[in-house]
Coordinates of C-alpha atoms in Angstrom, one line a residue:
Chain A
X163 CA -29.2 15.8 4.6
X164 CA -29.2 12.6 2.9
X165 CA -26.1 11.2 4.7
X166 CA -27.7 11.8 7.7
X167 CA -31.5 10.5 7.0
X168 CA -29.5 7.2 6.5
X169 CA -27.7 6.8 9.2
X170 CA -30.2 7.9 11.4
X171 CA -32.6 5.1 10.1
X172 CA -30.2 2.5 10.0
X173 CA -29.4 3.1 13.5
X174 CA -33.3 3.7 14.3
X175 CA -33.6 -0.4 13.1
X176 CA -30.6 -1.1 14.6
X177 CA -31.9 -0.7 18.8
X178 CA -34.0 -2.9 19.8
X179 CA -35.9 0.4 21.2
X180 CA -37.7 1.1 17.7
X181 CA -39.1 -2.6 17.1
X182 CA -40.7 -2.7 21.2
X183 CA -41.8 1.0 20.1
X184 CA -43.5 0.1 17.3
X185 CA -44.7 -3.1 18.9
X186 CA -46.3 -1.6 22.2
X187 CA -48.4 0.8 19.5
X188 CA -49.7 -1.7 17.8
X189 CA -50.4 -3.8 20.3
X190 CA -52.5 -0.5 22.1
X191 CA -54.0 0.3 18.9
X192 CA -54.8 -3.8 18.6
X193 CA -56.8 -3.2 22.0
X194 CA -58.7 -0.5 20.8
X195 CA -59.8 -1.8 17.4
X196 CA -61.0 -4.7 19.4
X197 CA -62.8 -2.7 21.3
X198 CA -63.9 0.3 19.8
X199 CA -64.3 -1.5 16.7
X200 CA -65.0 -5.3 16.8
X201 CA -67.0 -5.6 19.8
X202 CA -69.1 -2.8 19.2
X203 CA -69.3 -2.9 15.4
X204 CA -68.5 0.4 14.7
X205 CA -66.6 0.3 11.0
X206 CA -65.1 3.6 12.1
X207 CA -61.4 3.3 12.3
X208 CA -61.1 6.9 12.5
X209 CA -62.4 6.7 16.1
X210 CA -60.2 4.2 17.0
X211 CA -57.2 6.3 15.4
X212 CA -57.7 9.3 17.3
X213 CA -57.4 7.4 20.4
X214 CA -54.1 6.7 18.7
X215 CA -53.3 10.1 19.2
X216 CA -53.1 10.3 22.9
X217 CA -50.5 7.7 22.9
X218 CA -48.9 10.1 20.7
X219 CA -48.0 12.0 23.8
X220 CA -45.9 9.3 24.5
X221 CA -44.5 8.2 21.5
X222 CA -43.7 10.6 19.4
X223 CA -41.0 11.8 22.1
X224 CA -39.1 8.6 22.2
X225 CA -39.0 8.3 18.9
X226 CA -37.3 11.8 18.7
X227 CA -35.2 11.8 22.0
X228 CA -32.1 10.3 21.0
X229 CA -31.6 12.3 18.0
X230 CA -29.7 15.6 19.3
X231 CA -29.1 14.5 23.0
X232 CA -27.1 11.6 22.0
X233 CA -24.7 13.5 19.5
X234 CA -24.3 15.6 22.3
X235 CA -23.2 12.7 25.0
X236 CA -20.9 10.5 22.4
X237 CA -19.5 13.9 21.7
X238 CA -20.3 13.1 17.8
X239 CA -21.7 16.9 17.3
X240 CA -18.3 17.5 16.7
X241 CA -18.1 15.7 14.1
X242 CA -21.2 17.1 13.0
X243 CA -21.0 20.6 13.3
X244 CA -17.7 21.1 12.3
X245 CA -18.1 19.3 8.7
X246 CA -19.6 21.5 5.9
X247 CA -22.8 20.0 6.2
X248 CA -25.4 22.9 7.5
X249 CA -27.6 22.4 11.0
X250 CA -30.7 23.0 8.9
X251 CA -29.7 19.8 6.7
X252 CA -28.5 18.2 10.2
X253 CA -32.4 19.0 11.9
X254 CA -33.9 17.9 9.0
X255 CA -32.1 14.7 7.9
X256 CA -32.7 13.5 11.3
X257 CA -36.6 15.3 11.6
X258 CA -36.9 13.2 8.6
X259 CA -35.6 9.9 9.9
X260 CA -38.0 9.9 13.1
X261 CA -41.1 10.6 11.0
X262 CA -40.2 7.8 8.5
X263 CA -40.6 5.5 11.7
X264 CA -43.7 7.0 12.5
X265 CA -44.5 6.4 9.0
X266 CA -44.3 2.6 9.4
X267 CA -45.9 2.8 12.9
X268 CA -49.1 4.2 11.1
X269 CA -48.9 2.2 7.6
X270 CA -49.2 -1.0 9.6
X271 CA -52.4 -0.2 11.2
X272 CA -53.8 0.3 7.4
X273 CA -54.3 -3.1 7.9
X274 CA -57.0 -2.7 10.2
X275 CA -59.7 -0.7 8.0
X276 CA -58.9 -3.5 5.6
X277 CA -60.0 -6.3 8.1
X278 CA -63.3 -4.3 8.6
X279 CA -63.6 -3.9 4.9
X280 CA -64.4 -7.6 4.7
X281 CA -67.6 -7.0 7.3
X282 CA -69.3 -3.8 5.6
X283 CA -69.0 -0.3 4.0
X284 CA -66.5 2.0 5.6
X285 CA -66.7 5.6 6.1
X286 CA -64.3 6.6 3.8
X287 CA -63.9 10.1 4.0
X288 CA -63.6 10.2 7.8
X289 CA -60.8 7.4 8.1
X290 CA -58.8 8.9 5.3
X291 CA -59.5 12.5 7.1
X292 CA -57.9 10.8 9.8
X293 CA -55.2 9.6 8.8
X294 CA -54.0 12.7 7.4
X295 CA -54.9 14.3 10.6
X296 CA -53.1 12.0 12.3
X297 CA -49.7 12.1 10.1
X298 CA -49.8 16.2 10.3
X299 CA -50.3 15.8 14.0
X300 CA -47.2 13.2 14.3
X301 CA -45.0 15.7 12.4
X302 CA -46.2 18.4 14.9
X303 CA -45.3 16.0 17.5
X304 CA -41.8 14.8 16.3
X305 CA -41.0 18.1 16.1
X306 CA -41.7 19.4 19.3
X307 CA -39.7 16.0 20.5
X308 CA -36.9 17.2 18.5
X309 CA -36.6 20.5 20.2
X310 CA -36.9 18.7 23.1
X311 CA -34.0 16.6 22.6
X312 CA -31.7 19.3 21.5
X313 CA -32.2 20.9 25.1
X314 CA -29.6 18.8 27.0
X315 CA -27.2 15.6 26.6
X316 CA -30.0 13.5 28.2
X317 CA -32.3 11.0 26.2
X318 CA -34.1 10.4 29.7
X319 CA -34.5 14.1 30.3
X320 CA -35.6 15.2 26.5
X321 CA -38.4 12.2 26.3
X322 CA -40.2 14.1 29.5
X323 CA -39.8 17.5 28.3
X324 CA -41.2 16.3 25.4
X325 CA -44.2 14.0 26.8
X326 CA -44.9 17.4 29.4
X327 CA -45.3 20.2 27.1
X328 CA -47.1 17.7 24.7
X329 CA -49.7 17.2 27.8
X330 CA -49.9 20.6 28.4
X331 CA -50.7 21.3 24.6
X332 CA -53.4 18.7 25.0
X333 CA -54.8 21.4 27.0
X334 CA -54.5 24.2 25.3
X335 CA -58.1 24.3 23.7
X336 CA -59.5 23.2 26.5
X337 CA -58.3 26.3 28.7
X338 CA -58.7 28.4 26.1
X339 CA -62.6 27.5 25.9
X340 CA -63.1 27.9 29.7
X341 CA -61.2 31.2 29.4
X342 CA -63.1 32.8 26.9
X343 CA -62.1 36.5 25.7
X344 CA -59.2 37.4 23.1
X345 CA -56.7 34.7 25.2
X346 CA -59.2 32.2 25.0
X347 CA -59.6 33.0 21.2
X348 CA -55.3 32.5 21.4
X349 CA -55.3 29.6 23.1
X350 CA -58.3 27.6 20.8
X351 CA -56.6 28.4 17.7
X352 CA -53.0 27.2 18.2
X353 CA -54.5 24.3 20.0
X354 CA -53.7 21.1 17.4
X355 CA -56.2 19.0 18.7
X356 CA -59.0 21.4 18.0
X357 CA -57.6 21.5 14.4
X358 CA -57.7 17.7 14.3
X359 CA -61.8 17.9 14.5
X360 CA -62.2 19.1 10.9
X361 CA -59.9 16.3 9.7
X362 CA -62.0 13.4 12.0
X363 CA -64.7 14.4 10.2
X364 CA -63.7 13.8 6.4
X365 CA -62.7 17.9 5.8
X366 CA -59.7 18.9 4.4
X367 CA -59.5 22.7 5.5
X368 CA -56.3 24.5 3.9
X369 CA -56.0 26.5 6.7
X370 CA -55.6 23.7 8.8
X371 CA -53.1 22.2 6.6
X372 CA -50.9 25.4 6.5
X373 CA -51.5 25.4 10.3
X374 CA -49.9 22.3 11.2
X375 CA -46.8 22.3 8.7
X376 CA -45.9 25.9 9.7
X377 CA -46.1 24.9 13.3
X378 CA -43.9 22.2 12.2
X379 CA -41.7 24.2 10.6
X380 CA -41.2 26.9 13.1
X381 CA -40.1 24.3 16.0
X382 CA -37.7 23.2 13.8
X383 CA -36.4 26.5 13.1
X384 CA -36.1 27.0 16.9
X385 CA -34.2 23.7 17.1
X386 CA -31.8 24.5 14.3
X387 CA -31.3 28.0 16.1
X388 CA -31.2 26.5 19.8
X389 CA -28.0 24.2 17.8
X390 CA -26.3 27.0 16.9
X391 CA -27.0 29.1 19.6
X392 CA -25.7 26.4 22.5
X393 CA -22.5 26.5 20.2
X394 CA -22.4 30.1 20.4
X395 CA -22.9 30.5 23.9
X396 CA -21.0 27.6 25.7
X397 CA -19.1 25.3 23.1
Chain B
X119 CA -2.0 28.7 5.8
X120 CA -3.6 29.8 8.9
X121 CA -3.6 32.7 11.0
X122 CA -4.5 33.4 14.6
X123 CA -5.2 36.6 15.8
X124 CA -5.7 38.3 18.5
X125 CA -7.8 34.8 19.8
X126 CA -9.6 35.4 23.6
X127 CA -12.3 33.0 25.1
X128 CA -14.2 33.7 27.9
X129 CA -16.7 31.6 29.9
X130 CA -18.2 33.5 32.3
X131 CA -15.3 35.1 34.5
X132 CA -13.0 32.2 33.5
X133 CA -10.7 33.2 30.7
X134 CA -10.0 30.0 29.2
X135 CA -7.6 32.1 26.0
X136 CA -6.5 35.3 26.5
X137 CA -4.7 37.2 23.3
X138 CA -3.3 34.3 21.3
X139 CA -1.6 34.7 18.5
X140 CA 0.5 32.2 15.7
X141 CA 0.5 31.3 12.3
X142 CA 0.7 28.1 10.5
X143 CA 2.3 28.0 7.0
X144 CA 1.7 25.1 4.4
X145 CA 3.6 22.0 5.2
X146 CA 4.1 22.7 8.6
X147 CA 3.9 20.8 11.3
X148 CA 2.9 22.8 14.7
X149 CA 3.3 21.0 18.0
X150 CA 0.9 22.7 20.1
X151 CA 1.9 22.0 24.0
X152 CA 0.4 22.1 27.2
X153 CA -0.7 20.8 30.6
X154 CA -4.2 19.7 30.6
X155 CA -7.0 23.2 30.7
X156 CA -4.2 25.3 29.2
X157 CA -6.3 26.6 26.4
X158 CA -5.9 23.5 23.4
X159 CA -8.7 22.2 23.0
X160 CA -10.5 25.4 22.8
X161 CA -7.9 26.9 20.6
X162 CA -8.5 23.9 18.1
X163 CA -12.2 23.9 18.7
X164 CA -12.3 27.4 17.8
X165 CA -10.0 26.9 14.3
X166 CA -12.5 24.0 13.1
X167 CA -15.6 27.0 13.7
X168 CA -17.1 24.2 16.5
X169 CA -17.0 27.1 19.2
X170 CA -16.8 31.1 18.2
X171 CA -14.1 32.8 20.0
X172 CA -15.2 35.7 22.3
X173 CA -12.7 38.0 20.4
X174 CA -10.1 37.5 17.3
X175 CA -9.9 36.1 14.1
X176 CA -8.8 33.0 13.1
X177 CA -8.3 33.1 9.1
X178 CA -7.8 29.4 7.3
X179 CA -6.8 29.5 3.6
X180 CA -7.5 33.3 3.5
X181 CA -11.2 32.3 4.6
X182 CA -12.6 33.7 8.4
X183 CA -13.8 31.1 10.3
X184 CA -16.8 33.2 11.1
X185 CA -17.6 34.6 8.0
X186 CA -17.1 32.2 5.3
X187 CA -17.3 28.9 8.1
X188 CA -18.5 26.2 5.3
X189 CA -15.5 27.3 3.2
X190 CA -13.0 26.4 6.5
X191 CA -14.7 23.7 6.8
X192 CA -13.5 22.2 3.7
X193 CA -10.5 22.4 4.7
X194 CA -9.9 20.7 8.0
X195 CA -10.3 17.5 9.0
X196 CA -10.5 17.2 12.5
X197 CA -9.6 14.5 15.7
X198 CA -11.2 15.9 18.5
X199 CA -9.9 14.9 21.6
X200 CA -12.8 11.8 22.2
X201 CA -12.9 10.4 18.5
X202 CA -16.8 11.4 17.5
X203 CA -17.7 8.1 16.2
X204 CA -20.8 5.9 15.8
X205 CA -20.9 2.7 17.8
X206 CA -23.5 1.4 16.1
X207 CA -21.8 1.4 12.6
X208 CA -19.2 -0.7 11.2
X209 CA -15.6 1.3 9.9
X210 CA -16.6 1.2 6.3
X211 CA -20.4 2.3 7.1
X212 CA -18.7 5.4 9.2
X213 CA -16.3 6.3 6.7
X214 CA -19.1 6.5 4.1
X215 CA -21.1 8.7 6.3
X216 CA -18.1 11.0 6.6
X217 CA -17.3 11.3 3.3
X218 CA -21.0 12.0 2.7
X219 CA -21.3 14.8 5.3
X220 CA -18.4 16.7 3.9
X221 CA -19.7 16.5 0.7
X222 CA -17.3 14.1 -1.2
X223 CA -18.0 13.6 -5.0
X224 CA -19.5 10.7 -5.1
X225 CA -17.2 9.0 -7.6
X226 CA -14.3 9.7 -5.4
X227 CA -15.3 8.6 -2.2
X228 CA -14.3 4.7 -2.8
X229 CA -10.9 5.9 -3.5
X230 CA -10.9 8.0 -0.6
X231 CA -12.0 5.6 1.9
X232 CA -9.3 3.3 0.5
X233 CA -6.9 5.9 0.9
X234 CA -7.9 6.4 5.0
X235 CA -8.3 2.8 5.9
X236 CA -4.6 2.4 4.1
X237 CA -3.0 5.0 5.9
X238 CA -3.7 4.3 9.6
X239 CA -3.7 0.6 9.0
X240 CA -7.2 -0.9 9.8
X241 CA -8.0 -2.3 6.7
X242 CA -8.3 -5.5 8.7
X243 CA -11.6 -3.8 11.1
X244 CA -12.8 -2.5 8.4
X245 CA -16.1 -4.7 8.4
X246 CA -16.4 -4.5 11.7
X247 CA -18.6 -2.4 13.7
X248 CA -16.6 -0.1 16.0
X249 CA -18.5 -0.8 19.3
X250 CA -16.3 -3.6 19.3
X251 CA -12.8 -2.5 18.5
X252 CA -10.2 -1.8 21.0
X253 CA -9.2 1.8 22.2
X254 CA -6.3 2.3 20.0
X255 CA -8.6 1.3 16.8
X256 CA -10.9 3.2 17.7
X257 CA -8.2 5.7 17.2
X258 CA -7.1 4.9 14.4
X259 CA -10.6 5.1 13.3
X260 CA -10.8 8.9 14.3
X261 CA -7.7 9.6 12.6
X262 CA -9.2 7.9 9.3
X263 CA -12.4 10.1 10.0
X264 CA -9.9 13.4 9.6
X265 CA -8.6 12.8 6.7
X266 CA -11.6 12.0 4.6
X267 CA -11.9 14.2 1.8
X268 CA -8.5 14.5 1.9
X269 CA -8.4 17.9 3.6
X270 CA -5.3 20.3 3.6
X271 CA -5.1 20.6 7.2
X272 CA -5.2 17.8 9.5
X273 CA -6.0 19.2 13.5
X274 CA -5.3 16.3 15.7
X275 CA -6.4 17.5 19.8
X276 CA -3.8 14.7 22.2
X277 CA -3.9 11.9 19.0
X278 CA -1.7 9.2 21.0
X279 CA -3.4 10.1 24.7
X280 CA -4.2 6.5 26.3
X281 CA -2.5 4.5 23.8
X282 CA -0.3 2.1 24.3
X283 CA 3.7 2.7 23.7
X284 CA 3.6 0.9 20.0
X285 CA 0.5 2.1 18.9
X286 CA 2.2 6.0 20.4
X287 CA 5.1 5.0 17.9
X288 CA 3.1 4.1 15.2
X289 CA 0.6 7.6 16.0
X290 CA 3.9 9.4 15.4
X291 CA 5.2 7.6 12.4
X292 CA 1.5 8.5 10.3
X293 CA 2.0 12.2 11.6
X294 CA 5.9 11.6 10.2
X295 CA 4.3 10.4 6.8
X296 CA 1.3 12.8 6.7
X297 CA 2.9 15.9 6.8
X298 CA 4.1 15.7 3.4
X299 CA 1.2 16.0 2.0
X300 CA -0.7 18.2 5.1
X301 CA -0.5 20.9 7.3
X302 CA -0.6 19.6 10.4
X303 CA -1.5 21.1 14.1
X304 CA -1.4 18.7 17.0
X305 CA -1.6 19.1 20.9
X306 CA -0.1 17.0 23.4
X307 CA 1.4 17.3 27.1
X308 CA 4.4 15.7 26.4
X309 CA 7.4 17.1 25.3
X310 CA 9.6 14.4 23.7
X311 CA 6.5 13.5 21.2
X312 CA 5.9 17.2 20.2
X313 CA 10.0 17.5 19.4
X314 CA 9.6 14.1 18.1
X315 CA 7.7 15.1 14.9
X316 CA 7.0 18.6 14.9
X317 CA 8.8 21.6 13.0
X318 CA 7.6 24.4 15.1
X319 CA 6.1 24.3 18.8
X320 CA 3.9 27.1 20.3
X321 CA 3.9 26.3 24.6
X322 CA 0.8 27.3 26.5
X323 CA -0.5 27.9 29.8
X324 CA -3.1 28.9 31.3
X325 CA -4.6 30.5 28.2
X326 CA -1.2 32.6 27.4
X327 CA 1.2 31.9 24.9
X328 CA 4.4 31.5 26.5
X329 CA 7.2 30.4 24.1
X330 CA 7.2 29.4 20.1
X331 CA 9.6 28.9 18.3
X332 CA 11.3 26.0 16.1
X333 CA 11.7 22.6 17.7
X334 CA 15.1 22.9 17.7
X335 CA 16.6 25.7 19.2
X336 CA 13.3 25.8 21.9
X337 CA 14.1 22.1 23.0
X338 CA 17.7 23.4 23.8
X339 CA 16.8 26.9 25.3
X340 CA 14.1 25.1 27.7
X341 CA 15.3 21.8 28.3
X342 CA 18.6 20.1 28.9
X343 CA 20.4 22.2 31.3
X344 CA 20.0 20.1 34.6
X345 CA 21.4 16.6 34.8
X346 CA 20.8 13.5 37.2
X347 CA 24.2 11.3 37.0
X348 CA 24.9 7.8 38.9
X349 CA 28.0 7.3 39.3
X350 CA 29.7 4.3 40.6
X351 CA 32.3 5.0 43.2
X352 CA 33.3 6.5 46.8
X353 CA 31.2 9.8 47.0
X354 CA 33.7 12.9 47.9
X355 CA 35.9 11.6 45.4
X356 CA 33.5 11.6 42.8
X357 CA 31.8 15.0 44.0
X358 CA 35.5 16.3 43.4
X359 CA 35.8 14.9 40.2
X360 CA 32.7 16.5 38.7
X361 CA 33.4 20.3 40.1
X362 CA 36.6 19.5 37.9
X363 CA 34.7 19.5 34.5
X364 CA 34.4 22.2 32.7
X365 CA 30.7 23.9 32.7
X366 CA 29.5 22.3 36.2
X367 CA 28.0 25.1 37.6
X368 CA 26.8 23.4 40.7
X369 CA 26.7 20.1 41.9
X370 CA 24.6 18.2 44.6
X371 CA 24.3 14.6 46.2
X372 CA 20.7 13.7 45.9
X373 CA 21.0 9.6 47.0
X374 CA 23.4 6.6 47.4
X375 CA 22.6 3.4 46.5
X376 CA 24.8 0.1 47.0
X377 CA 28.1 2.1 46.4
X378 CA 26.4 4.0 43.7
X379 CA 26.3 8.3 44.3
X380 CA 23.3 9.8 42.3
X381 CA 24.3 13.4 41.5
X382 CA 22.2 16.3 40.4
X383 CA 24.3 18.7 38.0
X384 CA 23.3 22.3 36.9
X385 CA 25.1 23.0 33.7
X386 CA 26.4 26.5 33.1
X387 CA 24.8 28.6 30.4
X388 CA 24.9 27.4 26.5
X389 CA 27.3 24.8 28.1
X390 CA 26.9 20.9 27.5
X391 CA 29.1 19.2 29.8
X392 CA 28.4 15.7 29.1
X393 CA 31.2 14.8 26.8
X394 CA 33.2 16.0 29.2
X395 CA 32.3 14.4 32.4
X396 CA 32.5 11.0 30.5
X397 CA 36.3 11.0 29.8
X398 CA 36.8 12.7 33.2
X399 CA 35.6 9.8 35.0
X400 CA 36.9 7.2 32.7
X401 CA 40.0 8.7 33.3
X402 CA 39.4 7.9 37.1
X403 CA 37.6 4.7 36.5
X404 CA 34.4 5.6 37.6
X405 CA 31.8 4.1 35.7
X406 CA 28.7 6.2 34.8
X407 CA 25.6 4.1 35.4
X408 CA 23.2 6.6 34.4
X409 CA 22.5 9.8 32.5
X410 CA 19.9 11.7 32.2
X411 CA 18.3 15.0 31.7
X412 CA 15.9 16.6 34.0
X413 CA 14.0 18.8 32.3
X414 CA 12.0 16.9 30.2
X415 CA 8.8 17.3 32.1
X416 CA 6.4 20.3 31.3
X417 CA 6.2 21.9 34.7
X418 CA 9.6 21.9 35.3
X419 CA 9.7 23.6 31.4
X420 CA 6.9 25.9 32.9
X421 CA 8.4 26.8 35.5
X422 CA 12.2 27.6 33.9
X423 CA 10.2 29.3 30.9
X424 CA 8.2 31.8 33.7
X425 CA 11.3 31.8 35.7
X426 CA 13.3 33.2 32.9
X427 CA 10.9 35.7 31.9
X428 CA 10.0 33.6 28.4
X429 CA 12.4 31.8 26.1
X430 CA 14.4 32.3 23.6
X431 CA 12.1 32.9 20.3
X432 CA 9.7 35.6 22.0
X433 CA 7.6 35.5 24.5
X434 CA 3.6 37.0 23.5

């Protein structure tokens, strides 16, 4: 797993991909501080953070959509899946790798509850609630990316499998609360963004917690098995 | 040691192996032959536990590919047919990350990376990244990839395919040097490089084994027996001359060319008449301009081998 977490992030800050990545999301959370924070003089960061997540649709599937679909096109799975090392350590190392990134993205904009440090009292317990929110929501993402990516040999076609079913989990909740009835009930409850609520507001549930890591875990089960399975099936 | 049983692959209604069966002892060296979508890839895929077969076994070390997979694993080191490498690393880098993904003791994997660049001779790229080596490196670098870990059994799918003629020779001359410490299975579609290095060849087609044997007395039993001859001199004379040798089953005028009669000679059974027709036309002073034989190309070998009803060695 190791071997592979290293490679993967050496060639992660080897494409000029990551750096315009992580630039672009700064540069949108930049606008949004300004906004949401500066010009309205609102010290809430957390605000401006779960904003963040919406552009998590977007990101968090190129991030992850070279990952498997590129092994596949080089024809380095080979290499991969016929060496001792086991898929699991293979989904993870590279899980791993992508939410390292995503790692950086998000310590950088630590910076900006700093800057508003200087101007006032900040509401501590919702911007750290946030940001915990926000990290177990990224590894959700990344790993529905992931799964994404080992569906075909295509970076173009995983990032919008990715981005699409991450839309359509946006609106999950919200169905759900239209729909009402045991469905509805369903539909709410897997929904991450109706998690995320407890967290913007400074509450750490542990229910919420075990939500989001087992949902992370599970979709990278179903990666690891899709791996195998694709071997099984078609070579 | 490995042993393949029984081996069928199906995709759908193709039937890409169908009841393939060999063995490979230690310190062998197995030319595996065929024309392109004849079944090697898949068979080698299937040894290495990349691809499950559909039915079979395929036993490496005493270990079942399927069962006990990370044990095979262990074993092999593997060229697939594209060499899987990283562009975006340098030799050294890759090599590393090899030796890493199949678990290489950490003290050792210096020595072992030595060992790899040393033996296919690019200690010289070895700092440089592989996006920018040329074709027959990059080759090279695959083949340094396989033998990582220093594995007992080296599987090489078409190692000298698109290479150029010196870096073919040198291809074969590391197989020549490697099998003395490895057990070695390589494909290829050409018959002069699996003689060239191999101890044992196993011929298939269209999924179907259709002749193994040892290199030697297969090469003679499916190749040799026609001959192309230019001779220089007036052609019924020379037509005459050849019927007089002794194992000339038939003879035919295929071209003439400034004076010089290009025959094509079917030999008779276990006969080798070249020795033969030399001093009969030095007798006569008719120089030979060229010999050679025409069964050196697969299909022709196909089609004497289905022709014959399988070589010599058993057919399966």
């Amino acid at each position: 797993m190791n071997a592979i977490y290293k490679k993967e992030l050496k060639s992660y800050f080897c494409s000029p991909v990551t750096y315009t990545m992580i630039a672009l999301f700064l540069l949108l959370i930049s606008i949004f501080f300004y906004l949401g924070n500066l010009m309205s003089q609102d010290p809430n960061f957390g605000s401006t953070l779960q904003t963040g997540e919406y552009f998590l649709i977007f990101f968090a599937p190129i991030i992850t959509m070279k990952l498997l679909a590129e092994e596949k096109k080089n024809k380095t799975e080979v290499l991969l899946l016929t060496s001792p090392a086991s898929v699991v350590s293979i989904v993870l190392g590279k899980f791993f790798a992508a939410f390292t990134v995503f790692m950086i993205m998000v310590g950088i904009t630590v910076i900006y509850p700093i800057i508003l440090l200087f101007f006032g009292t900040l509401p501590t317990a919702s911007i750290i609630g946030n940001y915990i929110g926000f990290i177990f929501m990224g590894a959700l993402f990344l790993s529905i990316g992931l799964l994404a990516s080992s569906l075909s040999d295509s970076q173009v076609l995983s990032a919008v499998v990715g981005i699409v079913s991450l839309f359509l989990l946006w609106f999950v909740g919200g169905i759900g609360e239209s729909l009402g009835g045991v469905l509805g009930k369903i539909l709410t409850w897997i929904s991450p963004i109706y998690r995320y609520t407890s967290f913007a507001n400074g509450l750490l549930k542990f229910s919420d917690i075990v939500f989001y890591l087992s949902m992370t875990g599970l979709l990278l089960y179903v990666t690891v098995v899709n791996t195998e399975r694709k071997r099984w099936k078609q070579g | 040691m490995i042993e393949i049983k029984n081996l069928t692959k199906t995709y759908g209604q193709i039937k890409a192996l169908d009841d393939i069966s060999f063995e490979v002892n230690d310190g062998e060296v197995l030319g595996f032959l065929g024309l392109n979508g004849a079944g090697k890839t898949t068979t080698m895929n299937i040894i290495t536990g990349f691809i499950p077969p559909t039915s079979g076994t395929v036993t490496v070390e005493g270990f079942d590919v399927m069962e006990k997979p990370e044990e095979v694993k262990k074993h092999i080191g593997y060229l697939p047919e594209h060499p899987p490498l990283y562009m975006d690393l340098t030799v050294r880098e890759y090599l590393n990350f090899v030796a890493k993904l199949r678990k290489v003791e950490p003290d050792k994997i210096k020595a072992n990376m030595e060992y790899a660049l040393e033996s296919v001779k690019i200690l010289d790229v070895a700092d440089r990244l592989i996006m920018n080596l040329s074709k027959g490196y990059k080759q090279r670098v695959g083949f340094a990839q396989a033998l990582i870990g220093n594995p007992k059994i080296l599987i090489l799918d078409e190692p000298t395919v698109g290479l150029d003629p010196t870096q073919v020779i040198e291809i074969r001359s590391l197989i020549s040097n490697l099998k003395k410490k490895h057990t070695i299975i390589f494909s290829s579609h050409i018959l002069s490089e699996v003689s060239a290095v191999s101890s044992r060849i196993v011929i298939i087609d269209s999924g179907r084994i259709i002749a193994q044997g040892d290199t030697r007395s297969l090469s003679r039993s499916i190749g040799g027996k026609n001959l192309r001859v230019s001779i220089l001199g007036p052609k019924s004379s020379v037509l005459s001359a050849i019927k007089n040798v002794y194992g000339v089953k038939s003879v035919e005028l295929a071209e003439v060319h400034d004076d010089v009669c290009t025959f094509d000679i079917e030999q008779a059974e276990n006969e080798d008449i070249r020795k033969a027709l030399f001093y009969e036309m030095a007798k006569r002073s008719y120089p030979i301009y060229a010999l050679k034989s025409l069964d050196d190309n697969l299909e022709d070998i196909f089609l004497g081998i289905v022709k014959r009803g399988g070589a010599k060695g058993g057919r399966s």
